[in-house]
PDB file of C-alpha atoms in Angstrom:
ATOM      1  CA  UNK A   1      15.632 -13.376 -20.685  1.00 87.00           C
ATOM      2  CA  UNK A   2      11.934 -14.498 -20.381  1.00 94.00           C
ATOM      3  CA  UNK A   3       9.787 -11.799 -19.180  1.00 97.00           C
ATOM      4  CA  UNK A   4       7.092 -12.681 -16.417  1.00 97.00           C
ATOM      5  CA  UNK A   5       4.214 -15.090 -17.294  1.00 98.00           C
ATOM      6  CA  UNK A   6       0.616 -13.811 -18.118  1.00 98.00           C
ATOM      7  CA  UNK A   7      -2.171 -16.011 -17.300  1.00 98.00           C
ATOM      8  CA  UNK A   8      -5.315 -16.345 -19.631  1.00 98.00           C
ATOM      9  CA  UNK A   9      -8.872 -16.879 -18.603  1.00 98.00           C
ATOM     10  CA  UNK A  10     -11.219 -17.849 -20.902  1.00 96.00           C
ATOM     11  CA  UNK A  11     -15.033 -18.765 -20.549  1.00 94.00           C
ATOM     12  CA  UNK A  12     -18.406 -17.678 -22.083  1.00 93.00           C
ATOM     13  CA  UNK A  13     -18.575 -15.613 -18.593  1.00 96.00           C
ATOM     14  CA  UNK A  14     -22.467 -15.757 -18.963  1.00 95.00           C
ATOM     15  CA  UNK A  15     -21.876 -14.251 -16.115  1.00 96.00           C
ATOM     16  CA  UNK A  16     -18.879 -14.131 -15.096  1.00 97.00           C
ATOM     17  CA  UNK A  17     -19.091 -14.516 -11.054  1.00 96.00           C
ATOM     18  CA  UNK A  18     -16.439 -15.965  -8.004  1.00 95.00           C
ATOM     19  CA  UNK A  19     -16.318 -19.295  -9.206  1.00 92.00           C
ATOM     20  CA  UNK A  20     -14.334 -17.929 -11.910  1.00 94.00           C
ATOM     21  CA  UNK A  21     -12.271 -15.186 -10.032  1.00 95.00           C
ATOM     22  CA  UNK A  22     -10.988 -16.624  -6.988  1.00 93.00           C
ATOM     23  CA  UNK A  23      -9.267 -19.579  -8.381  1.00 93.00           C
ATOM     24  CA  UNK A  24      -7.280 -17.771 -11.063  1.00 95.00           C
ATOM     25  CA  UNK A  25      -6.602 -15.053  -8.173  1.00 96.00           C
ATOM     26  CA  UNK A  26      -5.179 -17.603  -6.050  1.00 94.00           C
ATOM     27  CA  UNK A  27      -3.274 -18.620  -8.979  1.00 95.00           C
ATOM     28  CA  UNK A  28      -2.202 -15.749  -9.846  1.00 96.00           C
ATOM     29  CA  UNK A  29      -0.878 -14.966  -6.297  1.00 96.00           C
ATOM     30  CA  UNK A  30       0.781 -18.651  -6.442  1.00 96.00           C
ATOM     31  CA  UNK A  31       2.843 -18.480  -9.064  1.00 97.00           C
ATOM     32  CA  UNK A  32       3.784 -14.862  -9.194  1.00 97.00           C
ATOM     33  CA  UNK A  33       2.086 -13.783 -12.469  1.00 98.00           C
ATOM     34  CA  UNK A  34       2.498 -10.688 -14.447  1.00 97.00           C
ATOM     35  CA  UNK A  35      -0.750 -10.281 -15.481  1.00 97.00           C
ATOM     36  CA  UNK A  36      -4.139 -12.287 -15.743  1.00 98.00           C
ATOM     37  CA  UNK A  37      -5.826 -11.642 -19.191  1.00 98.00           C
ATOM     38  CA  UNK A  38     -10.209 -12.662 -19.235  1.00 98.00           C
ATOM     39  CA  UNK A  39     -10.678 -13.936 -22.422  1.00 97.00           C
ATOM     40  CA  UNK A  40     -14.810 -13.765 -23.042  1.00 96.00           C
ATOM     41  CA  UNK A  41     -15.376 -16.441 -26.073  1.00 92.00           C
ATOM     42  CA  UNK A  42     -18.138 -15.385 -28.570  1.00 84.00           C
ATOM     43  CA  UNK A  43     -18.796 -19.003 -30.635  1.00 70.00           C
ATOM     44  CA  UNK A  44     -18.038 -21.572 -27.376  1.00 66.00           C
ATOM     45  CA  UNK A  45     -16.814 -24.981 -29.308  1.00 65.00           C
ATOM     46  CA  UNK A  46     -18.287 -26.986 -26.181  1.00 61.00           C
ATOM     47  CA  UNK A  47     -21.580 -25.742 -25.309  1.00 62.00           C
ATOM     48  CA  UNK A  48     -24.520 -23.888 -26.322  1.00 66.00           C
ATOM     49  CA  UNK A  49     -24.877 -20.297 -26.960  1.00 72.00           C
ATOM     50  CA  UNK A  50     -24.698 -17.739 -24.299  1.00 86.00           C
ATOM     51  CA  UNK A  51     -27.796 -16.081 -22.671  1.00 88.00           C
ATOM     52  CA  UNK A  52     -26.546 -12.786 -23.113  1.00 93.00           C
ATOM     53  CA  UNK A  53     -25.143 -11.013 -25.946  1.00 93.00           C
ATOM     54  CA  UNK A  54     -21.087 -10.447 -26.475  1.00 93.00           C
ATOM     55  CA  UNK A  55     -21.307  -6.938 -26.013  1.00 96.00           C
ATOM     56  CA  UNK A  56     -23.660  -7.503 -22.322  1.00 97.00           C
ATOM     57  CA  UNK A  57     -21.289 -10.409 -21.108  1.00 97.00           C
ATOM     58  CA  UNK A  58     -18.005  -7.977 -22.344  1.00 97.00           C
ATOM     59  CA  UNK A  59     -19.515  -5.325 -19.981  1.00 98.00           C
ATOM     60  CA  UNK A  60     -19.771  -7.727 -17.342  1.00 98.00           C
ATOM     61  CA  UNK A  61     -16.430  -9.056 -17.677  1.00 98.00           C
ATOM     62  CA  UNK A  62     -14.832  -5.154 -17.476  1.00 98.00           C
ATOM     63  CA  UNK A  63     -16.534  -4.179 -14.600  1.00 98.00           C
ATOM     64  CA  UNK A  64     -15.294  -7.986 -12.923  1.00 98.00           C
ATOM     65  CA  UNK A  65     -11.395  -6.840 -14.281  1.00 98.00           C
ATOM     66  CA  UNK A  66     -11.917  -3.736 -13.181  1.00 98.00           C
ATOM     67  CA  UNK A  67     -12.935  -4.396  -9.473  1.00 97.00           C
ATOM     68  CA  UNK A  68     -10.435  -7.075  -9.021  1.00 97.00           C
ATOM     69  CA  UNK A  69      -7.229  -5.467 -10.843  1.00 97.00           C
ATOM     70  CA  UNK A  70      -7.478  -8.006 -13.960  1.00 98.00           C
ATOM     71  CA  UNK A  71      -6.812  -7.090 -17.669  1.00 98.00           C
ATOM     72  CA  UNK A  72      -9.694  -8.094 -20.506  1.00 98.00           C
ATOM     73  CA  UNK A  73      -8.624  -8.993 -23.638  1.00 98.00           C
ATOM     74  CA  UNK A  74     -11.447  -9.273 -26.718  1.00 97.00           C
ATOM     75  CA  UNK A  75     -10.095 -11.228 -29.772  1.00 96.00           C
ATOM     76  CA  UNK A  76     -12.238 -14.024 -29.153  1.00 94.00           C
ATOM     77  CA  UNK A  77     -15.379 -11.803 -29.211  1.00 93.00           C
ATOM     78  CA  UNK A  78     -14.515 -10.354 -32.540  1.00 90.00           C
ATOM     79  CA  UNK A  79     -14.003 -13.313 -34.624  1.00 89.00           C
ATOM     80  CA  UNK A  80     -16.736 -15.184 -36.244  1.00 83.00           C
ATOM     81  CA  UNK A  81     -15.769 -18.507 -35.985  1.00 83.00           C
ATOM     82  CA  UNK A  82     -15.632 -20.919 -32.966  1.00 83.00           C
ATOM     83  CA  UNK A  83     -12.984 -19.745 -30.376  1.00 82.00           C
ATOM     84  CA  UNK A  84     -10.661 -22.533 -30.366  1.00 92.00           C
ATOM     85  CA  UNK A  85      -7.789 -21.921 -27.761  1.00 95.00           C
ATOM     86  CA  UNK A  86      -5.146 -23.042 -30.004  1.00 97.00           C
ATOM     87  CA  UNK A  87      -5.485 -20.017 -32.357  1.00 96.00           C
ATOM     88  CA  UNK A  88      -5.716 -17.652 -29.402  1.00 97.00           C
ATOM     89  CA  UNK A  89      -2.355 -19.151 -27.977  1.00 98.00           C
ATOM     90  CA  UNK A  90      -0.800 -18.912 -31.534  1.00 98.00           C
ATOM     91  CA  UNK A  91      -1.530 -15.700 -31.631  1.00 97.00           C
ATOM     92  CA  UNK A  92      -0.531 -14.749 -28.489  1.00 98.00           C
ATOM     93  CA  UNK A  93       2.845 -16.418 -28.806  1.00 98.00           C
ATOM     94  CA  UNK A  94       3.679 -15.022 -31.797  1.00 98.00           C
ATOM     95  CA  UNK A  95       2.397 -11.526 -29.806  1.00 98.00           C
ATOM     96  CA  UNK A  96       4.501 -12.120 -27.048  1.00 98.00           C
ATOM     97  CA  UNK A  97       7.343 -14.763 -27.900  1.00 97.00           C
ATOM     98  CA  UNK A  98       9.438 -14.231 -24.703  1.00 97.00           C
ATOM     99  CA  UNK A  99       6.690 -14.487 -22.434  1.00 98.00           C
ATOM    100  CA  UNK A 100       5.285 -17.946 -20.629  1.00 98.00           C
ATOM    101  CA  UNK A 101       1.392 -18.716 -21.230  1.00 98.00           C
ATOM    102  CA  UNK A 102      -0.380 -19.900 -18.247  1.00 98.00           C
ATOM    103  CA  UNK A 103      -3.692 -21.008 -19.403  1.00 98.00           C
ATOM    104  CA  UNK A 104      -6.002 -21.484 -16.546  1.00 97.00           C
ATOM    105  CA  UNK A 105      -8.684 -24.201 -16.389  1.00 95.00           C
ATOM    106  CA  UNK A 106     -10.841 -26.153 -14.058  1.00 91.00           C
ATOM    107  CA  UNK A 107      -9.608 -30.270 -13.059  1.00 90.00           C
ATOM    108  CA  UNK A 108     -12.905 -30.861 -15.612  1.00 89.00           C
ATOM    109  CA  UNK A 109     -11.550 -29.304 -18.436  1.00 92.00           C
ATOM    110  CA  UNK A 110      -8.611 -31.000 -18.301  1.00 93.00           C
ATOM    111  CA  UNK A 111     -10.137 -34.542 -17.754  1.00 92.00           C
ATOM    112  CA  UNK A 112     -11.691 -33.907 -21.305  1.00 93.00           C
ATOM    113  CA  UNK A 113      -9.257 -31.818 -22.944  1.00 95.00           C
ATOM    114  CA  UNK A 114      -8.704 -35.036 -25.759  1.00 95.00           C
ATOM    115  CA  UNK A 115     -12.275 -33.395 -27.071  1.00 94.00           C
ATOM    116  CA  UNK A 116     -10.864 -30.249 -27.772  1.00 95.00           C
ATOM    117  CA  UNK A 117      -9.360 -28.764 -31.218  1.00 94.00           C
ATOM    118  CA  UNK A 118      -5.867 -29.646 -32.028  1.00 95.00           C
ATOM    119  CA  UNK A 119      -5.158 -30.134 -27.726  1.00 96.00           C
ATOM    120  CA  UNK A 120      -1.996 -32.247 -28.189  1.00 95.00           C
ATOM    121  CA  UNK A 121      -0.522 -28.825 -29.563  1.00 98.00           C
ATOM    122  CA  UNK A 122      -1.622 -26.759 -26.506  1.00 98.00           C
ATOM    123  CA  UNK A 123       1.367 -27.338 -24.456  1.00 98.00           C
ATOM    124  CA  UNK A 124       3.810 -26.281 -27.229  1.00 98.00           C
ATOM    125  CA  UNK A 125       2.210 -22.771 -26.666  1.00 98.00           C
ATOM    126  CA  UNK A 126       1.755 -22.624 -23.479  1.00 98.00           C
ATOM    127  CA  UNK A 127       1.488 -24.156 -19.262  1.00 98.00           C
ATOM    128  CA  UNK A 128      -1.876 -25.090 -18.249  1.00 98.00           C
ATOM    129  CA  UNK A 129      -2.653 -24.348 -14.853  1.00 98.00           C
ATOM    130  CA  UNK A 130      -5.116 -26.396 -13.577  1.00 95.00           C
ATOM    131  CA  UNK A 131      -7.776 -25.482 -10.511  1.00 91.00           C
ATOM    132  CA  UNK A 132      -9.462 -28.056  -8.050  1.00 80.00           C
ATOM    133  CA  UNK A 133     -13.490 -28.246  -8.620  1.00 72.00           C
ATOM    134  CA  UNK A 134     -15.718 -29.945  -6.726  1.00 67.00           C
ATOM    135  CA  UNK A 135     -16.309 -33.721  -8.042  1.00 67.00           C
ATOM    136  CA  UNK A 136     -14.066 -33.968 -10.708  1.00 69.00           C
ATOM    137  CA  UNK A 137     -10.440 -35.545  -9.270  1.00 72.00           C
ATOM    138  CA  UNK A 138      -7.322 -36.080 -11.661  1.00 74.00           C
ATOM    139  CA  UNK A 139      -7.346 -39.870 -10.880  1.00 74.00           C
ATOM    140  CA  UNK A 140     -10.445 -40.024 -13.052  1.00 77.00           C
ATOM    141  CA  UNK A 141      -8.175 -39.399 -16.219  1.00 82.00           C
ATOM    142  CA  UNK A 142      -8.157 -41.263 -19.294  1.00 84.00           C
ATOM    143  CA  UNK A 143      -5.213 -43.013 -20.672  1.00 91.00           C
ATOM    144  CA  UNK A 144      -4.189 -39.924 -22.322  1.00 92.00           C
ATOM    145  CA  UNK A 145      -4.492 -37.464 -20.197  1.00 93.00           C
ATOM    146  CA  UNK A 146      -2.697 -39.457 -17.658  1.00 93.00           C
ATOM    147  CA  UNK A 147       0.249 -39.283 -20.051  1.00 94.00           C
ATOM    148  CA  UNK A 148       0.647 -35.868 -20.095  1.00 95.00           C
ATOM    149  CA  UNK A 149       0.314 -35.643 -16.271  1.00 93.00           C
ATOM    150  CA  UNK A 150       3.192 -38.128 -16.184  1.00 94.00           C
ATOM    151  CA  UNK A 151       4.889 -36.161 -18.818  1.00 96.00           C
ATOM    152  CA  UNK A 152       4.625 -32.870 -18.324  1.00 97.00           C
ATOM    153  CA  UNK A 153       3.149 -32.593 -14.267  1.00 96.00           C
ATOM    154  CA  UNK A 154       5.575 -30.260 -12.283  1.00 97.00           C
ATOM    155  CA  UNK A 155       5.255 -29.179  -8.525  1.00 94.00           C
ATOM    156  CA  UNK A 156       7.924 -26.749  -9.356  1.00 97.00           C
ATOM    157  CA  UNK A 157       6.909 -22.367  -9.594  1.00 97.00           C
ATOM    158  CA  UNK A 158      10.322 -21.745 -11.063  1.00 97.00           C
ATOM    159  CA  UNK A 159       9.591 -24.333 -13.928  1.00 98.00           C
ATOM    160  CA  UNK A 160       6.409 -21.823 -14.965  1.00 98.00           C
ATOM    161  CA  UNK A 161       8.795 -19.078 -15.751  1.00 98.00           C
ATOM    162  CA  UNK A 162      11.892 -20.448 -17.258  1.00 97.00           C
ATOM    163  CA  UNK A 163      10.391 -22.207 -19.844  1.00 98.00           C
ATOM    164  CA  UNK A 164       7.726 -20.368 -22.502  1.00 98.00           C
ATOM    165  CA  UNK A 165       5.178 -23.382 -22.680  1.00 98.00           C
ATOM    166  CA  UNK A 166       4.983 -27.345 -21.676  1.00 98.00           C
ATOM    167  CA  UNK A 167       3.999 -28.055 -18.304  1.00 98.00           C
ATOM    168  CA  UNK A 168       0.821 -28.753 -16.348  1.00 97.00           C
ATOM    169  CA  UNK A 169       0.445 -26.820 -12.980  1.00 97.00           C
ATOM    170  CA  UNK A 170      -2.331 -28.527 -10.532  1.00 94.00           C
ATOM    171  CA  UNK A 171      -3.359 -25.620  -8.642  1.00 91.00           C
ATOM    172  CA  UNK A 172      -4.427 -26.080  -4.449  1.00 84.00           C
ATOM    173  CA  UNK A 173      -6.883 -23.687  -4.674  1.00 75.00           C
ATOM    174  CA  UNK A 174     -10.218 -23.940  -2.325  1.00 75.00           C
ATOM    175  CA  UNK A 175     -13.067 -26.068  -4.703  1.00 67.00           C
ATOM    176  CA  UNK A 176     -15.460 -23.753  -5.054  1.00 72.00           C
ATOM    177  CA  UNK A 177     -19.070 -25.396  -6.165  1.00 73.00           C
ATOM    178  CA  UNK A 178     -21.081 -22.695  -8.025  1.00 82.00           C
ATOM    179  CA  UNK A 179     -21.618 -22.210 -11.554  1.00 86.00           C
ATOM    180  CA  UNK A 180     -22.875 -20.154 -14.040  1.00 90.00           C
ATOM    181  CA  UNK A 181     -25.703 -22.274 -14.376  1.00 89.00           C
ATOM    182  CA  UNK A 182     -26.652 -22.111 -10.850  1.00 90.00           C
ATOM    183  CA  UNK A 183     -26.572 -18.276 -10.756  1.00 93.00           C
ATOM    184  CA  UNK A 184     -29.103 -17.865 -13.903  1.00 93.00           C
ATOM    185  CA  UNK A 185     -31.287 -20.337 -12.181  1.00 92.00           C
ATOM    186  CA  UNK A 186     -31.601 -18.009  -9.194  1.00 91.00           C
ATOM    187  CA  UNK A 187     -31.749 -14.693 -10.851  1.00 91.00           C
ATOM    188  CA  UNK A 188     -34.515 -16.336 -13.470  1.00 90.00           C
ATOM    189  CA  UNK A 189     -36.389 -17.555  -9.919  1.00 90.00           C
ATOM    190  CA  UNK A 190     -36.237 -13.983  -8.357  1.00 89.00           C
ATOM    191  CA  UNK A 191     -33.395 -14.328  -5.945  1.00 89.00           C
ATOM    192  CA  UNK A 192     -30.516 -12.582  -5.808  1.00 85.00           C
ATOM    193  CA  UNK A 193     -27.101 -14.057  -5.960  1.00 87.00           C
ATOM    194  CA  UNK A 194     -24.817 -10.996  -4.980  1.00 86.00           C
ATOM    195  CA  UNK A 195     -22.761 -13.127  -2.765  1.00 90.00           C
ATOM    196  CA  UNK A 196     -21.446 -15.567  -5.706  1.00 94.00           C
ATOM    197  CA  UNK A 197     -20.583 -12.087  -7.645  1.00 96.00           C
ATOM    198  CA  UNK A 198     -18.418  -8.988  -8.003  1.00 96.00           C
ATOM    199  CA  UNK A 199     -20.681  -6.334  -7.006  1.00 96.00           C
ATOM    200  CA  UNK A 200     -20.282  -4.507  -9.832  1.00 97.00           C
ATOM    201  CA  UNK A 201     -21.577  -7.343 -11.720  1.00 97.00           C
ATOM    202  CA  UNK A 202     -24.612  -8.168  -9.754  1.00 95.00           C
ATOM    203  CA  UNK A 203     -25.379  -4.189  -9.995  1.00 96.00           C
ATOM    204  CA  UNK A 204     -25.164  -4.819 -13.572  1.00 96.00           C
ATOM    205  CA  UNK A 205     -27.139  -7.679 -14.193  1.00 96.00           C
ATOM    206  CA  UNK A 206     -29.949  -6.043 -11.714  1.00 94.00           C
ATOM    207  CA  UNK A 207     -29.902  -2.743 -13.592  1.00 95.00           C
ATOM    208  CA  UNK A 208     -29.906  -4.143 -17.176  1.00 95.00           C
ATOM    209  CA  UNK A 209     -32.791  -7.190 -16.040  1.00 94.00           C
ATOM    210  CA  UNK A 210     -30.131  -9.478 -17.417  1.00 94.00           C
ATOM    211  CA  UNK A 211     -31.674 -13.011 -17.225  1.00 92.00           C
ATOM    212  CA  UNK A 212     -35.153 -12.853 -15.408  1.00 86.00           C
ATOM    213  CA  UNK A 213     -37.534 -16.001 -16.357  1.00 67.00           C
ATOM    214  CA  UNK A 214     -34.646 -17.947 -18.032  1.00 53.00           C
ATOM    215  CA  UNK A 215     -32.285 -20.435 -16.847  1.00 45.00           C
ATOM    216  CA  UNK A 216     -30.056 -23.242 -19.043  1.00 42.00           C
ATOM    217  CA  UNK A 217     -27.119 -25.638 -18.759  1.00 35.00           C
ATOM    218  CA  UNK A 218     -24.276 -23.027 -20.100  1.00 35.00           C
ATOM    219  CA  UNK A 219     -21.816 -22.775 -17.497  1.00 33.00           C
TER     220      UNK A 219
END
């Protein structure tokens, strides 16, 4: 008997804000998850490094959990080597081997997921669950990609918990165009961008002077 799926999160969260939240939340709502797991990366494989430190962006990413009833979990931050999902998902499945993986990502991570480390093994360890953003659209999809669509697309919730791993979820979820990117840009230009975060956050980053007169293309 499979026990409810868990959902993973993961992201340099540099800072985490609502772009991030309120799609897995709808997700999470969706598809009747056990528990959604924030996974804060330390090395990203894909982009540069973070603004912040590990230990400024793990604060961050409690007090987000925190407020919105989410669970943090910190392997990523304590290795020292790039964090490459696949490890994470083998170790979670060997963690938790009667329990479906629902790994969350954005439509744009998916349309380049060829790029990442050893990604035709993802969906032996786990579901990906895939959110709508703003100008990226599934019909953009390379060859491959479009195979596993074809292969592995379902429409169907019960399909998420009766198997462990192997299907792709596209999520209806509002697009939501704000980024991490945007939101240094502001704080670094003196404005405050409380609306696009958990309060807690935006008390955080206020309090700590967490990115004034900087700004870069991490997301």
């Amino acid at each position: 008997m499979l026990t409810p799926p868990i959902g993973l999160l993961g992201g340099t969260f540099d800072p985490i804000h609502l772009g991030h939240i309120k799609p897995a939340l709808a997700a999470r709502d969706a598809l009747g998850l056990g528990e959604l797991r924030l996974l804060p990366n330390r090395v990203p494989p894909h982009r540069a490094s973070p603004h912040c430190s590990a230990e400024q962006r793990l604060a961050m990413v409690h007090l987000a959990a925190n407020e919105f009833g989410l669970c943090v979990d910190e392997r990523e931050l304590r290795r020292d080597r790039p964090s490459w999902t696949i490890d994470t998902l083998e170790e979670l499945r060997h963690e938790l081997p009667e329990t479906p993986l629902c790994f969350l990502m954005g439509m744009d991570s998916l349309l380049s997921l060829p790029s990442w480390h050893r990604w035709d093994e993802l969906l032996t360890l786990a579901h990906l669950v895939v959110s709508v953003r703003p100008g990226w659209d599934a019909a953009e999809a390379t060859t491959p990609v479009q195979a596993l669509l074809a292969h592995h697309g379902t429409l169907r919730v019960d399909d998420l918990h009766q198997r462990r791993a192997g299907h792709i979820w596209l999520a209806h979820n509002e697009p939501l165009a704000l980024s991490s990117t945007e939101i240094r840009a502001r704080l670094a230009a003196g404005n405050d961008p409380r609306d696009l975060l958990p309060e807690s956050v935006a008390d955080y980053i206020r309090n700590n002077g967490l990115y004034v007169g900087k700004s870069g293309p991490v997301l």
